PDB file of C-alpha atoms in Angstrom:
ATOM      1  CA  UNK R   7      -8.602  14.779  33.226  1.00 54.00           C
ATOM      2  CA  UNK R   8      -4.962  14.518  32.171  1.00 55.00           C
ATOM      3  CA  UNK R   9      -2.349  16.988  33.240  1.00 56.00           C
ATOM      4  CA  UNK R  10       0.192  17.442  30.400  1.00 63.00           C
ATOM      5  CA  UNK R  11       3.182  18.009  32.683  1.00 75.00           C
ATOM      6  CA  UNK R  12       2.651  14.704  34.497  1.00 80.00           C
ATOM      7  CA  UNK R  13       3.989  11.450  33.130  1.00 79.00           C
ATOM      8  CA  UNK R  14       1.592   8.506  32.635  1.00 77.00           C
ATOM      9  CA  UNK R  15       3.089   6.851  35.741  1.00 75.00           C
ATOM     10  CA  UNK R  16       2.292   9.971  37.775  1.00 84.00           C
ATOM     11  CA  UNK R  17      -1.217  10.114  36.288  1.00 89.00           C
ATOM     12  CA  UNK R  18      -1.961   6.448  37.028  1.00 87.00           C
ATOM     13  CA  UNK R  19      -4.053   5.944  40.143  1.00 90.00           C
ATOM     14  CA  UNK R  20      -3.915   2.233  40.879  1.00 94.00           C
ATOM     15  CA  UNK R  21      -0.953  -0.127  41.211  1.00 92.00           C
ATOM     16  CA  UNK R  22      -2.117  -1.984  38.101  1.00 93.00           C
ATOM     17  CA  UNK R  23      -2.274   1.126  35.905  1.00 92.00           C
ATOM     18  CA  UNK R  24       1.003   2.383  37.400  1.00 91.00           C
ATOM     19  CA  UNK R  25       2.656  -0.888  36.384  1.00 93.00           C
ATOM     20  CA  UNK R  26       1.196  -0.619  32.876  1.00 92.00           C
ATOM     21  CA  UNK R  27       2.417   2.977  32.533  1.00 91.00           C
ATOM     22  CA  UNK R  28       5.869   2.036  33.849  1.00 93.00           C
ATOM     23  CA  UNK R  29       6.137  -0.780  31.257  1.00 94.00           C
ATOM     24  CA  UNK R  30       4.982   1.575  28.492  1.00 93.00           C
ATOM     25  CA  UNK R  31       7.333   4.426  29.458  1.00 93.00           C
ATOM     26  CA  UNK R  32      10.316   2.083  29.274  1.00 94.00           C
ATOM     27  CA  UNK R  33       9.204   0.770  25.883  1.00 95.00           C
ATOM     28  CA  UNK R  34       9.475  -2.821  27.135  1.00 96.00           C
ATOM     29  CA  UNK R  35       7.079  -4.326  24.557  1.00 96.00           C
ATOM     30  CA  UNK R  36       9.173  -2.992  21.687  1.00 97.00           C
ATOM     31  CA  UNK R  37      12.511  -3.861  23.260  1.00 97.00           C
ATOM     32  CA  UNK R  38      11.550  -7.429  24.156  1.00 97.00           C
ATOM     33  CA  UNK R  39       9.763  -8.221  20.889  1.00 97.00           C
ATOM     34  CA  UNK R  40      12.341  -6.596  18.617  1.00 98.00           C
ATOM     35  CA  UNK R  41      15.393  -8.037  20.356  1.00 98.00           C
ATOM     36  CA  UNK R  42      13.668 -11.415  20.709  1.00 98.00           C
ATOM     37  CA  UNK R  43      12.744 -11.442  17.017  1.00 98.00           C
ATOM     38  CA  UNK R  44      16.247 -10.398  15.954  1.00 98.00           C
ATOM     39  CA  UNK R  45      17.899 -13.096  18.092  1.00 98.00           C
ATOM     40  CA  UNK R  46      15.450 -15.746  16.865  1.00 98.00           C
ATOM     41  CA  UNK R  47      15.969 -14.816  13.202  1.00 98.00           C
ATOM     42  CA  UNK R  48      19.766 -14.754  13.480  1.00 98.00           C
ATOM     43  CA  UNK R  49      19.889 -18.006  15.421  1.00 98.00           C
ATOM     44  CA  UNK R  50      17.332 -19.879  13.291  1.00 97.00           C
ATOM     45  CA  UNK R  51      18.887 -18.514  10.092  1.00 98.00           C
ATOM     46  CA  UNK R  52      22.319 -19.738  11.183  1.00 98.00           C
ATOM     47  CA  UNK R  53      20.970 -23.174  12.027  1.00 98.00           C
ATOM     48  CA  UNK R  54      19.265 -23.475   8.643  1.00 97.00           C
ATOM     49  CA  UNK R  55      22.698 -23.044   7.065  1.00 97.00           C
ATOM     50  CA  UNK R  56      23.894 -26.299   8.650  1.00 98.00           C
ATOM     51  CA  UNK R  57      23.253 -29.821   7.350  1.00 97.00           C
ATOM     52  CA  UNK R  58      21.057 -30.817  10.348  1.00 97.00           C
ATOM     53  CA  UNK R  59      19.095 -27.568  10.028  1.00 97.00           C
ATOM     54  CA  UNK R  60      18.485 -28.105   6.315  1.00 97.00           C
ATOM     55  CA  UNK R  61      17.498 -31.725   6.832  1.00 96.00           C
ATOM     56  CA  UNK R  62      15.198 -30.742   9.701  1.00 95.00           C
ATOM     57  CA  UNK R  63      13.024 -28.462   7.582  1.00 95.00           C
ATOM     58  CA  UNK R  64      12.686 -30.831   4.615  1.00 95.00           C
ATOM     59  CA  UNK R  65       9.371 -32.296   5.898  1.00 93.00           C
ATOM     60  CA  UNK R  66       7.980 -28.797   6.453  1.00 94.00           C
ATOM     61  CA  UNK R  67       9.064 -27.258   3.166  1.00 95.00           C
ATOM     62  CA  UNK R  68       8.418 -30.307   0.961  1.00 95.00           C
ATOM     63  CA  UNK R  69       4.714 -30.284   1.922  1.00 95.00           C
ATOM     64  CA  UNK R  70       4.212 -26.555   1.406  1.00 96.00           C
ATOM     65  CA  UNK R  71       2.629 -25.581  -1.918  1.00 95.00           C
ATOM     66  CA  UNK R  72       4.015 -22.051  -1.436  1.00 95.00           C
ATOM     67  CA  UNK R  73       7.697 -22.890  -1.020  1.00 95.00           C
ATOM     68  CA  UNK R  74       8.333 -26.534  -2.001  1.00 95.00           C
ATOM     69  CA  UNK R  75       9.397 -25.371  -5.466  1.00 95.00           C
ATOM     70  CA  UNK R  76      12.498 -23.828  -3.895  1.00 93.00           C
ATOM     71  CA  UNK R  77      13.811 -27.194  -2.720  1.00 94.00           C
ATOM     72  CA  UNK R  78      12.957 -28.775  -6.091  1.00 95.00           C
ATOM     73  CA  UNK R  79      15.021 -26.144  -7.919  1.00 97.00           C
ATOM     74  CA  UNK R  80      17.927 -25.656  -5.512  1.00 96.00           C
ATOM     75  CA  UNK R  81      17.885 -28.807  -3.381  1.00 96.00           C
ATOM     76  CA  UNK R  82      17.465 -28.856   0.376  1.00 95.00           C
ATOM     77  CA  UNK R  83      20.877 -27.439   1.309  1.00 97.00           C
ATOM     78  CA  UNK R  84      20.908 -24.380  -0.944  1.00 97.00           C
ATOM     79  CA  UNK R  85      17.159 -23.948  -0.416  1.00 96.00           C
ATOM     80  CA  UNK R  86      17.685 -23.951   3.335  1.00 97.00           C
ATOM     81  CA  UNK R  87      20.591 -21.514   2.953  1.00 98.00           C
ATOM     82  CA  UNK R  88      18.281 -19.138   1.058  1.00 97.00           C
ATOM     83  CA  UNK R  89      15.728 -19.331   3.864  1.00 97.00           C
ATOM     84  CA  UNK R  90      18.466 -18.725   6.446  1.00 98.00           C
ATOM     85  CA  UNK R  91      19.806 -15.738   4.511  1.00 98.00           C
ATOM     86  CA  UNK R  92      16.269 -14.341   4.289  1.00 98.00           C
ATOM     87  CA  UNK R  93      16.005 -14.582   8.085  1.00 98.00           C
ATOM     88  CA  UNK R  94      19.375 -12.852   8.475  1.00 98.00           C
ATOM     89  CA  UNK R  95      18.295 -10.110   6.066  1.00 98.00           C
ATOM     90  CA  UNK R  96      15.138  -9.430   8.082  1.00 98.00           C
ATOM     91  CA  UNK R  97      17.144  -9.362  11.335  1.00 98.00           C
ATOM     92  CA  UNK R  98      19.841  -7.033   9.969  1.00 98.00           C
ATOM     93  CA  UNK R  99      17.208  -4.650   8.607  1.00 98.00           C
ATOM     94  CA  UNK R 100      15.489  -4.650  12.011  1.00 98.00           C
ATOM     95  CA  UNK R 101      18.799  -3.853  13.732  1.00 98.00           C
ATOM     96  CA  UNK R 102      19.310  -1.006  11.249  1.00 98.00           C
ATOM     97  CA  UNK R 103      15.764   0.109  12.083  1.00 98.00           C
ATOM     98  CA  UNK R 104      16.946   1.226  15.520  1.00 98.00           C
ATOM     99  CA  UNK R 105      18.890   3.949  13.680  1.00 97.00           C
ATOM    100  CA  UNK R 106      16.998   4.228  10.384  1.00 98.00           C
ATOM    101  CA  UNK R 107      13.329   3.354  10.990  1.00 98.00           C
ATOM    102  CA  UNK R 108      12.560   2.776   7.298  1.00 98.00           C
ATOM    103  CA  UNK R 109      15.054  -0.109   7.323  1.00 98.00           C
ATOM    104  CA  UNK R 110      13.102  -1.557  10.257  1.00 98.00           C
ATOM    105  CA  UNK R 111       9.895  -1.307   8.222  1.00 98.00           C
ATOM    106  CA  UNK R 112      11.567  -3.301   5.435  1.00 98.00           C
ATOM    107  CA  UNK R 113      12.846  -5.873   7.931  1.00 98.00           C
ATOM    108  CA  UNK R 114       9.350  -6.243   9.344  1.00 98.00           C
ATOM    109  CA  UNK R 115       7.953  -6.648   5.836  1.00 98.00           C
ATOM    110  CA  UNK R 116      10.467  -9.388   4.991  1.00 98.00           C
ATOM    111  CA  UNK R 117       9.601 -11.162   8.247  1.00 98.00           C
ATOM    112  CA  UNK R 118       5.843 -10.742   7.679  1.00 98.00           C
ATOM    113  CA  UNK R 119       6.081 -12.275   4.208  1.00 98.00           C
ATOM    114  CA  UNK R 120       8.255 -15.103   5.499  1.00 98.00           C
ATOM    115  CA  UNK R 121       5.980 -15.857   8.482  1.00 98.00           C
ATOM    116  CA  UNK R 122       2.863 -15.596   6.302  1.00 98.00           C
ATOM    117  CA  UNK R 123       4.288 -18.414   4.200  1.00 97.00           C
ATOM    118  CA  UNK R 124       5.564 -20.534   7.064  1.00 96.00           C
ATOM    119  CA  UNK R 125       2.318 -20.134   9.040  1.00 96.00           C
ATOM    120  CA  UNK R 126       0.510 -22.018   6.277  1.00 96.00           C
ATOM    121  CA  UNK R 127       2.750 -25.035   6.987  1.00 96.00           C
ATOM    122  CA  UNK R 128       0.629 -25.599  10.078  1.00 94.00           C
ATOM    123  CA  UNK R 129      -2.065 -26.847   7.671  1.00 94.00           C
ATOM    124  CA  UNK R 130       0.126 -28.565   5.065  1.00 95.00           C
ATOM    125  CA  UNK R 131       2.584 -30.492   7.252  1.00 95.00           C
ATOM    126  CA  UNK R 132       1.569 -34.046   8.119  1.00 94.00           C
ATOM    127  CA  UNK R 133       1.398 -34.828  11.847  1.00 94.00           C
ATOM    128  CA  UNK R 134       1.013 -31.172  12.861  1.00 94.00           C
ATOM    129  CA  UNK R 135      -2.011 -32.374  14.787  1.00 93.00           C
ATOM    130  CA  UNK R 136      -2.657 -35.617  16.662  1.00 94.00           C
ATOM    131  CA  UNK R 137      -5.875 -37.379  17.557  1.00 93.00           C
ATOM    132  CA  UNK R 138      -6.287 -38.000  21.281  1.00 95.00           C
ATOM    133  CA  UNK R 139      -9.517 -39.671  22.471  1.00 95.00           C
ATOM    134  CA  UNK R 140     -11.449 -38.375  19.481  1.00 96.00           C
ATOM    135  CA  UNK R 141     -10.174 -34.791  19.708  1.00 96.00           C
ATOM    136  CA  UNK R 142      -7.505 -33.135  17.526  1.00 93.00           C
ATOM    137  CA  UNK R 143      -4.651 -31.309  19.264  1.00 95.00           C
ATOM    138  CA  UNK R 144      -1.517 -29.632  18.000  1.00 94.00           C
ATOM    139  CA  UNK R 145       1.437 -31.959  18.236  1.00 95.00           C
ATOM    140  CA  UNK R 146       4.873 -30.710  19.255  1.00 95.00           C
ATOM    141  CA  UNK R 147       5.484 -30.133  15.546  1.00 94.00           C
ATOM    142  CA  UNK R 148       2.229 -28.164  15.303  1.00 95.00           C
ATOM    143  CA  UNK R 149       3.182 -26.056  18.313  1.00 95.00           C
ATOM    144  CA  UNK R 150       6.596 -25.431  16.753  1.00 94.00           C
ATOM    145  CA  UNK R 151       4.885 -24.222  13.578  1.00 95.00           C
ATOM    146  CA  UNK R 152       2.339 -22.153  15.524  1.00 96.00           C
ATOM    147  CA  UNK R 153       5.098 -19.882  16.806  1.00 96.00           C
ATOM    148  CA  UNK R 154       5.226 -18.509  13.251  1.00 97.00           C
ATOM    149  CA  UNK R 155       1.653 -17.214  13.632  1.00 97.00           C
ATOM    150  CA  UNK R 156       2.762 -15.308  16.744  1.00 97.00           C
ATOM    151  CA  UNK R 157       5.927 -14.175  14.944  1.00 98.00           C
ATOM    152  CA  UNK R 158       3.741 -12.869  12.116  1.00 98.00           C
ATOM    153  CA  UNK R 159       1.948 -10.671  14.653  1.00 98.00           C
ATOM    154  CA  UNK R 160       5.290  -9.453  16.015  1.00 98.00           C
ATOM    155  CA  UNK R 161       6.453  -8.639  12.461  1.00 98.00           C
ATOM    156  CA  UNK R 162       3.332  -6.502  11.907  1.00 98.00           C
ATOM    157  CA  UNK R 163       3.836  -4.828  15.304  1.00 98.00           C
ATOM    158  CA  UNK R 164       7.419  -3.949  14.313  1.00 98.00           C
ATOM    159  CA  UNK R 165       6.282  -2.592  10.927  1.00 98.00           C
ATOM    160  CA  UNK R 166       3.878  -0.307  12.791  1.00 98.00           C
ATOM    161  CA  UNK R 167       6.422   0.698  15.435  1.00 98.00           C
ATOM    162  CA  UNK R 168       9.178   1.488  12.939  1.00 98.00           C
ATOM    163  CA  UNK R 169       6.564   3.171  10.735  1.00 98.00           C
ATOM    164  CA  UNK R 170       5.590   5.568  13.542  1.00 97.00           C
ATOM    165  CA  UNK R 171       9.274   6.361  14.117  1.00 96.00           C
ATOM    166  CA  UNK R 172       9.790   6.997  10.387  1.00 97.00           C
ATOM    167  CA  UNK R 173       6.752   9.281  10.266  1.00 96.00           C
ATOM    168  CA  UNK R 174       8.036  11.245  13.284  1.00 94.00           C
ATOM    169  CA  UNK R 175      11.430  11.515  11.588  1.00 91.00           C
ATOM    170  CA  UNK R 176       9.861  12.801   8.357  1.00 90.00           C
ATOM    171  CA  UNK R 177       7.677  15.249  10.285  1.00 86.00           C
ATOM    172  CA  UNK R 178      10.667  16.562  12.263  1.00 81.00           C
ATOM    173  CA  UNK R 179      12.695  17.057   9.070  1.00 75.00           C
ATOM    174  CA  UNK R 180       9.786  18.846   7.337  1.00 72.00           C
ATOM    175  CA  UNK R 181       9.173  21.106  10.351  1.00 74.00           C
ATOM    176  CA  UNK R 182      12.844  22.142  10.382  1.00 70.00           C
ATOM    177  CA  UNK R 183      12.682  23.304   6.769  1.00 62.00           C
TER     178      UNK R 183
END
């Protein structure tokens, strides 16, 4: 039985559920994932706009059937700049999402598309796995690429979170009219 006037922390009965309610009430999952994603996108996007950053992703991009065309058309430096600007765009839209949730949805969509593409590099990049005593493991390169699978999940989480905020905003506006 839930009592509407009590907060989830007050309703929780065990230390474990009290901790979970406390985390939820403070919106920690959203704050940590959104700020973490924004920082990562801004930082990685900036690095891709440097010569070492562009040169560092050549082996990843050149083996990807989904994005290698970009480097063939623009070359690695402009191609890497485009990727970096895409990361910045996603981050800026997510920042705007704190104030205008629909912008956050768009930022999440840009990130989801980007991470959908880069997640496939786990399978197309040579040496993403290594053979150790007859068993295949992810190499450091593979682990680096695997973070994009997790980032894809975060992008979808942010689309959903900003989507709920946008729906609440639309509902509030419609109820006021």
